[in-house]
Short mmCIF file of C-alpha atoms in Angstrom, two decimals:
data_model
loop_
_atom_site.label_atom_id
_atom_site.label_comp_id
_atom_site.label_asym_id
_atom_site.label_seq_id
_atom_site.Cartn_x
_atom_site.Cartn_y
_atom_site.Cartn_z
CA ASP V 18 -50.12 39.23 -11.33
CA ALA V 19 -52.42 38.60 -14.26
CA LYS V 20 -53.81 35.06 -14.39
CA THR V 21 -54.41 32.57 -17.17
CA THR V 22 -57.04 29.87 -17.57
CA GLN V 23 -56.35 26.60 -19.37
CA PRO V 24 -58.18 23.27 -19.70
CA ASN V 25 -56.87 20.68 -17.26
CA SER V 26 -56.22 18.08 -19.93
CA MET V 27 -56.37 17.41 -23.65
CA GLU V 28 -55.84 14.43 -25.88
CA SER V 29 -54.38 14.25 -29.35
CA ASN V 30 -53.50 11.63 -31.90
CA GLU V 31 -49.95 11.27 -33.10
CA GLU V 32 -49.08 13.26 -36.22
CA GLU V 33 -52.20 15.42 -35.93
CA PRO V 34 -52.19 19.14 -35.10
CA VAL V 35 -52.94 20.21 -31.53
CA HIS V 36 -54.45 23.53 -30.47
CA LEU V 37 -53.96 24.37 -26.81
CA PRO V 38 -56.13 27.32 -25.71
CA CYS V 39 -55.44 29.89 -23.00
CA ASN V 40 -57.59 32.73 -21.69
CA HIS V 41 -56.00 35.80 -20.12
CA SER V 42 -58.73 38.41 -19.94
CA THR V 43 -56.87 40.60 -17.40
CA ILE V 44 -53.70 40.88 -19.47
CA SER V 45 -52.00 44.27 -19.32
CA GLY V 46 -50.36 46.10 -22.18
CA THR V 47 -46.84 45.18 -21.10
CA ASP V 48 -47.45 41.48 -20.46
CA TYR V 49 -45.80 39.01 -22.78
CA ILE V 50 -47.54 35.67 -23.36
CA HIS V 51 -45.21 32.78 -22.66
CA TRP V 52 -45.64 29.05 -23.12
CA TYR V 53 -43.54 26.46 -21.33
CA ARG V 54 -43.88 22.72 -21.19
CA GLN V 55 -42.74 20.24 -18.59
CA LEU V 56 -42.00 16.62 -19.31
CA PRO V 57 -42.10 14.14 -16.41
CA SER V 58 -39.16 14.51 -14.01
CA GLN V 59 -37.72 17.48 -15.89
CA GLY V 60 -37.67 21.22 -15.41
CA PRO V 61 -39.95 23.43 -17.49
CA GLU V 62 -38.80 24.03 -21.05
CA TYR V 63 -39.44 27.21 -23.00
CA VAL V 64 -41.67 26.77 -26.04
CA ILE V 65 -42.54 30.19 -27.43
CA HIS V 66 -43.57 33.71 -26.48
CA GLY V 67 -45.15 36.77 -28.06
CA LEU V 68 -46.65 40.17 -27.39
CA THR V 69 -49.18 41.03 -30.09
CA SER V 70 -48.33 39.35 -33.36
CA ASN V 71 -48.48 35.64 -34.11
CA VAL V 72 -45.15 33.89 -33.70
CA ASN V 73 -43.60 30.80 -35.23
CA ASN V 74 -40.53 28.83 -34.24
CA ARG V 75 -39.21 25.33 -34.80
CA MET V 76 -41.28 23.92 -31.95
CA ALA V 77 -44.67 25.56 -32.34
CA SER V 78 -46.79 28.52 -33.39
CA LEU V 79 -48.48 31.03 -31.14
CA ALA V 80 -51.71 32.65 -32.29
CA ILE V 81 -52.71 35.72 -30.27
CA ALA V 82 -56.21 37.17 -30.42
CA GLU V 83 -56.52 40.73 -31.62
CA ASP V 84 -57.70 41.92 -28.17
CA ARG V 85 -54.93 39.82 -26.54
CA LYS V 86 -57.39 38.27 -24.13
CA SER V 87 -56.70 34.78 -25.39
CA SER V 88 -54.05 32.83 -27.24
CA THR V 89 -53.55 29.38 -28.74
CA LEU V 90 -50.42 27.27 -28.85
CA ILE V 91 -50.31 25.18 -32.01
CA LEU V 92 -48.25 22.03 -32.35
CA HIS V 93 -48.39 21.26 -36.04
CA ARG V 94 -47.78 17.51 -35.84
CA ALA V 95 -47.94 15.99 -32.39
CA THR V 96 -45.44 13.29 -31.52
CA LEU V 97 -45.32 11.01 -28.50
CA ARG V 98 -42.49 13.19 -27.17
CA ASP V 99 -44.87 16.16 -27.03
CA ALA V 100 -46.82 14.56 -24.18
CA ALA V 101 -46.29 16.99 -21.30
CA VAL V 102 -47.91 19.64 -19.14
CA TYR V 103 -48.16 22.91 -21.08
CA TYR V 104 -48.22 26.18 -19.15
CA CYS V 105 -49.50 29.49 -20.49
CA ILE V 106 -47.95 32.35 -18.49
CA LEU V 107 -48.02 36.13 -18.60
CA ARG V 108 -44.68 37.77 -17.97
CA ASP V 109 -44.01 41.46 -17.47
CA GLN V 110 -40.67 42.85 -18.59
CA GLY V 111 -37.99 41.14 -16.52
CA GLY V 112 -40.62 39.76 -14.20
CA LYS V 113 -41.07 36.34 -12.71
CA LEU V 114 -43.18 33.64 -14.29
CA ILE V 115 -46.34 32.79 -12.38
CA PHE V 116 -47.37 29.23 -13.27
CA GLY V 117 -50.92 27.94 -13.12
CA GLN V 118 -51.99 24.32 -13.27
CA GLY V 119 -51.37 23.97 -16.99
CA THR V 120 -52.85 21.59 -19.54
CA GLU V 121 -51.76 17.98 -19.46
CA LEU V 122 -51.46 16.85 -23.07
CA SER V 123 -51.56 13.16 -23.85
CA VAL V 124 -50.71 11.87 -27.33
CA LYS V 125 -52.09 8.59 -28.58
CA PRO V 126 -50.16 6.52 -31.12
CA GLY N 25 -21.78 23.66 -18.73
CA ALA N 26 -24.26 24.81 -21.29
CA GLY N 27 -27.36 24.81 -19.12
CA VAL N 28 -28.53 25.49 -15.58
CA SER N 29 -27.09 22.92 -13.22
CA GLN N 30 -28.59 21.97 -9.86
CA SER N 31 -27.23 19.79 -7.10
CA PRO N 32 -27.95 17.51 -5.47
CA ARG N 33 -30.55 16.01 -7.80
CA TYR N 34 -32.02 14.05 -4.90
CA LYS N 35 -31.86 14.73 -1.19
CA VAL N 36 -33.43 12.83 1.66
CA ALA N 37 -33.49 14.62 5.00
CA LYS N 38 -34.82 13.73 8.40
CA ARG N 39 -37.33 16.15 9.84
CA GLY N 40 -35.46 18.91 11.63
CA GLN N 41 -32.29 18.72 9.55
CA ASP N 42 -30.94 21.68 7.58
CA VAL N 43 -30.45 21.31 3.82
CA ALA N 44 -28.67 23.36 1.17
CA LEU N 45 -29.50 23.21 -2.52
CA ARG N 46 -27.16 24.65 -5.12
CA CYS N 47 -27.84 26.29 -8.46
CA ASP N 48 -25.24 27.07 -11.14
CA PRO N 49 -26.93 29.37 -13.66
CA ILE N 50 -25.80 29.83 -17.22
CA SER N 51 -22.60 31.88 -17.21
CA GLY N 52 -23.28 35.60 -17.51
CA HIS N 53 -26.98 35.40 -16.72
CA VAL N 54 -28.06 38.29 -14.55
CA SER N 55 -31.41 37.05 -13.30
CA LEU N 56 -31.89 33.97 -11.15
CA PHE N 57 -35.17 32.53 -9.87
CA TRP N 58 -36.04 29.78 -7.40
CA TYR N 59 -39.29 27.82 -7.59
CA GLN N 60 -40.89 25.11 -5.46
CA GLN N 61 -42.97 22.42 -7.14
CA ALA N 62 -45.10 20.07 -5.05
CA LEU N 63 -46.24 16.79 -6.55
CA GLY N 64 -48.91 17.32 -9.18
CA GLN N 65 -48.77 21.12 -8.99
CA GLY N 66 -47.27 23.84 -11.10
CA PRO N 67 -44.04 25.51 -9.95
CA GLU N 68 -44.50 28.25 -7.35
CA PHE N 69 -42.21 31.26 -7.20
CA LEU N 70 -39.94 31.55 -4.17
CA THR N 71 -37.39 34.28 -4.77
CA TYR N 72 -35.55 36.33 -7.41
CA PHE N 73 -32.00 37.69 -7.69
CA GLN N 74 -30.61 40.31 -10.00
CA ASN N 75 -26.87 39.69 -9.82
CA GLU N 76 -26.16 39.43 -6.08
CA ALA N 77 -29.18 41.47 -5.01
CA GLN N 78 -32.24 39.60 -3.79
CA LEU N 79 -34.98 41.81 -5.17
CA ASP N 80 -38.02 39.68 -4.44
CA LYS N 81 -38.43 37.10 -1.71
CA SER N 82 -42.18 37.32 -1.49
CA GLY N 83 -42.66 33.62 -2.22
CA LEU N 84 -40.50 32.21 0.56
CA PRO N 85 -42.98 30.27 2.71
CA SER N 86 -41.36 30.90 6.09
CA ASP N 87 -38.28 32.27 7.77
CA ARG N 88 -36.81 28.77 7.64
CA PHE N 89 -36.13 29.40 3.94
CA PHE N 90 -33.12 31.48 3.01
CA ALA N 91 -31.44 32.11 -0.35
CA GLU N 92 -28.21 33.80 -1.30
CA ARG N 93 -26.16 34.60 -4.37
CA PRO N 94 -23.10 36.36 -2.89
CA GLU N 95 -21.04 36.81 -6.06
CA GLY N 96 -23.86 37.12 -8.53
CA SER N 97 -23.39 33.69 -10.03
CA VAL N 98 -23.94 30.49 -7.99
CA SER N 99 -26.96 30.54 -5.69
CA THR N 100 -27.82 28.45 -2.65
CA LEU N 101 -31.28 27.82 -1.22
CA LYS N 102 -31.10 26.82 2.41
CA ILE N 103 -33.95 25.30 4.38
CA GLN N 104 -33.54 25.12 8.13
CA ARG N 105 -35.29 22.63 10.42
CA THR N 106 -36.96 20.86 7.51
CA GLN N 107 -40.57 19.77 7.80
CA GLN N 108 -42.48 17.15 5.84
CA GLU N 109 -44.38 19.84 3.95
CA ASP N 110 -41.06 21.03 2.52
CA SER N 111 -40.90 17.87 0.41
CA ALA N 112 -40.95 19.07 -3.19
CA VAL N 113 -38.82 19.63 -6.26
CA TYR N 114 -36.87 22.88 -6.06
CA LEU N 115 -36.25 24.43 -9.47
CA CYS N 116 -33.76 27.11 -10.40
CA ALA N 117 -34.00 29.24 -13.54
CA SER N 118 -31.87 31.98 -15.05
CA SER N 119 -32.24 34.57 -17.76
CA LEU N 120 -29.75 36.76 -19.56
CA THR N 121 -30.72 40.26 -18.50
CA ALA N 122 -32.78 41.97 -15.84
CA PHE N 123 -35.31 43.40 -18.23
CA ASP N 124 -35.62 40.82 -20.96
CA THR N 125 -38.96 39.45 -21.95
CA GLY N 126 -37.77 36.16 -23.33
CA GLU N 127 -36.81 32.75 -22.24
CA LEU N 128 -36.09 31.50 -18.74
CA PHE N 129 -33.74 28.53 -18.66
CA PHE N 130 -34.62 25.94 -16.01
CA GLY N 131 -32.49 23.32 -14.35
CA GLU N 132 -33.75 19.79 -13.79
CA GLY N 133 -34.45 20.49 -10.15
CA SER N 134 -33.48 19.11 -6.76
CA ARG N 135 -35.99 16.67 -5.32
CA LEU N 136 -36.17 16.99 -1.54
CA THR N 137 -37.86 14.31 0.54
CA VAL N 138 -38.28 14.98 4.25
CA LEU N 139 -38.97 11.90 6.36
#
């Protein structure tokens, strides 16, 4: 299974944008890039996913590098409720998610 | 219900006891996954079902762990002769089809503590 590399932790100020990076240099052509987040004492929650093109939804934006070897999750205006562990995961069609350690995001008021 | 439901939410077992953890996926979802999450770690894959067929059990840590989904809906994860290292949160997730590339829906997990 292809692996991802993320910083262990990041800090942000409330109401500022946050850019969470992820490297996936061994990504294959059929791997989708998924992002999940996990709040304390809850199960992981889907954030966004994409294949090649940048993606936007109500929660976040996903910017994918042209060579697909890296991606960035963008939270446009961080709130205190966005404090969580964010996981960048590669998923093949129908395949399981393989979680890494993720990035623990803290948001300061 | 609307989401993935797991029960019990909390379970305390004495070492050596057998436990059973239940997962009710979203109605109609074909794929079902079980994960184990130790404190401070990311979830680790245990096993995967497509309907009633267990297609991947490569993550089950020992033969004390057994999962089933006999009618292709509700699934049970059974742990026999529990050990302290089995203490973790057990997460269940489901997705709509066998070949989709989108979202997995997770339950809130069952927290197992083995004394």
